[in-house]
Amino acid sequence: MKNFSLVFLLCCTFCYSPIHGQITDALIQEYEDGLDHLVNEVGAVGMAMAIKQGDDIWSGARGISSIIDPLSVNHPLALGSITKTIVSACILQMMEEGKLDLGDQIGDYLPTYPNVLPTITIEQLLYHTSGLYDYTNNIAYGNTTILLDPSGIQIPDQIMENFVLTSNFSPGVKQEYSNTNYLLLGM
């Protein structure tokens, strides 16, 4: 558990470190050293990260993707629900900074999407009480995206436009897990 905590802390540090201007050589060295530390000293099997600042992009990978293959920045990685923790932390940080309130309606920040009420609140998304249909349950999503091109990039707007069906219930009525909530929060 200690290793996981350290890895998570370092990943959050990387994600939340304010980067101004261009990605500098010194910053790249810090990221490289961090990846080396996580794989060589903490014991992570594989780590990859990417940083985009303006037009600058840096990416790096360490460790292995399989018993015989080293991990590279070109390997597709399944992120899964671990991103929900990071998204939640970002939302709460923005709240602390006064940039949003948990009671704010998503229509104040995002365009209108089919089957998504603009009156749903940030809090309802965080707590899975929005009633939104989980786009990953839509067979068309799996058939047209994941199965046909597992290395393809999924564009949030396209997912929201094409794969979110009618809501399961009215916002605030009950709680039900839906990946759509955190897709919207990330946006």
Short mmCIF file of C-alpha atoms in Angstrom, two decimals, residues 34-134:
data_model
loop_
_atom_site.label_atom_id
_atom_site.label_comp_id
_atom_site.label_asym_id
_atom_site.label_seq_id
_atom_site.Cartn_x
_atom_site.Cartn_y
_atom_site.Cartn_z
CA GLY A 34 10.46 10.61 -11.57
CA LEU A 35 9.69 7.82 -14.02
CA ASP A 36 13.08 6.19 -13.32
CA HIS A 37 12.42 6.38 -9.57
CA LEU A 38 8.94 4.87 -9.85
CA VAL A 39 10.14 1.90 -11.91
CA ASN A 40 13.60 1.30 -10.45
CA GLU A 41 13.11 2.15 -6.78
CA VAL A 42 9.38 1.97 -6.05
CA GLY A 43 8.82 -1.13 -8.15
CA ALA A 44 6.19 -0.01 -10.64
CA VAL A 45 5.98 -2.50 -13.50
CA GLY A 46 5.40 0.20 -16.08
CA MET A 47 4.74 3.92 -16.05
CA ALA A 48 3.88 6.34 -18.84
CA MET A 49 3.04 10.01 -18.80
CA ALA A 50 2.54 12.86 -21.20
CA ILE A 51 2.61 16.60 -20.65
CA LYS A 52 1.17 19.19 -23.02
CA GLN A 53 1.81 22.88 -22.52
CA GLY A 54 0.78 25.13 -25.37
CA ASP A 55 2.30 23.58 -28.47
CA ASP A 56 4.94 21.67 -26.49
CA ILE A 57 4.39 17.97 -25.87
CA TRP A 58 6.63 15.66 -23.89
CA SER A 59 6.02 11.99 -23.23
CA GLY A 60 8.00 9.28 -21.53
CA ALA A 61 7.64 5.66 -20.51
CA ARG A 62 9.59 3.23 -18.33
CA GLY A 63 9.22 -0.40 -17.40
CA ILE A 64 7.62 -3.20 -19.36
CA SER A 65 4.34 -3.79 -21.20
CA SER A 66 4.80 -7.56 -21.20
CA ILE A 67 7.43 -10.04 -20.11
CA ILE A 68 9.51 -9.38 -23.23
CA ASP A 69 8.44 -5.92 -24.40
CA PRO A 70 9.62 -2.63 -22.91
CA LEU A 71 6.86 -0.07 -22.44
CA SER A 72 6.93 2.78 -24.96
CA VAL A 73 4.95 5.98 -25.35
CA ASN A 74 3.22 4.38 -28.34
CA HIS A 75 1.58 1.59 -26.34
CA PRO A 76 -2.16 2.06 -25.81
CA LEU A 77 -2.97 2.08 -22.09
CA ALA A 78 -6.35 1.44 -20.53
CA LEU A 79 -6.86 4.17 -17.95
CA GLY A 80 -10.12 3.02 -16.50
CA SER A 81 -11.64 4.38 -13.33
CA ILE A 82 -8.36 5.51 -11.74
CA THR A 83 -8.92 8.77 -13.59
CA LYS A 84 -12.08 9.39 -11.56
CA THR A 85 -9.98 10.03 -8.46
CA ILE A 86 -7.83 12.53 -10.31
CA VAL A 87 -10.84 14.25 -11.90
CA SER A 88 -12.53 14.50 -8.49
CA ALA A 89 -9.40 16.03 -6.97
CA CYS A 90 -9.21 18.57 -9.80
CA ILE A 91 -12.88 19.52 -9.38
CA LEU A 92 -12.41 19.99 -5.62
CA GLN A 93 -9.25 22.02 -6.21
CA MET A 94 -11.17 24.26 -8.62
CA MET A 95 -13.87 24.63 -5.97
CA GLU A 96 -11.27 25.66 -3.38
CA GLU A 97 -9.90 28.21 -5.85
CA GLY A 98 -13.39 29.67 -6.28
CA LYS A 99 -13.60 28.70 -9.95
CA LEU A 100 -16.78 26.65 -9.47
CA ASP A 101 -19.28 25.51 -6.89
CA LEU A 102 -20.55 21.97 -6.49
CA GLY A 103 -24.10 23.30 -6.89
CA ASP A 104 -23.30 24.82 -10.29
CA GLN A 105 -25.22 23.43 -13.23
CA ILE A 106 -23.22 21.80 -16.00
CA GLY A 107 -25.03 23.95 -18.57
CA ASP A 108 -22.99 26.88 -17.21
CA TYR A 109 -19.77 25.22 -18.39
CA LEU A 110 -20.57 22.81 -21.21
CA PRO A 111 -22.53 22.83 -24.45
CA THR A 112 -25.87 21.04 -24.61
CA TYR A 113 -25.73 17.34 -25.45
CA PRO A 114 -28.56 14.97 -26.37
CA ASN A 115 -30.10 13.23 -23.35
CA VAL A 116 -28.21 15.44 -20.87
CA LEU A 117 -30.10 18.01 -18.83
CA PRO A 118 -28.10 21.23 -18.49
CA THR A 119 -29.51 21.58 -14.95
CA ILE A 120 -27.56 18.58 -13.64
CA THR A 121 -25.14 19.82 -10.97
CA ILE A 122 -21.45 19.14 -10.56
CA GLU A 123 -22.25 17.48 -7.23
CA GLN A 124 -24.71 15.10 -8.90
CA LEU A 125 -22.01 14.09 -11.38
CA LEU A 126 -19.47 13.53 -8.60
CA TYR A 127 -21.87 11.36 -6.57
CA HIS A 128 -23.35 9.46 -9.54
CA THR A 129 -26.82 10.84 -8.79
CA SER A 130 -27.32 12.53 -12.18
CA GLY A 131 -29.35 9.68 -13.67
CA LEU A 132 -27.29 9.81 -16.85
CA TYR A 133 -27.06 6.72 -19.01
CA ASP A 134 -23.60 5.09 -18.90
#
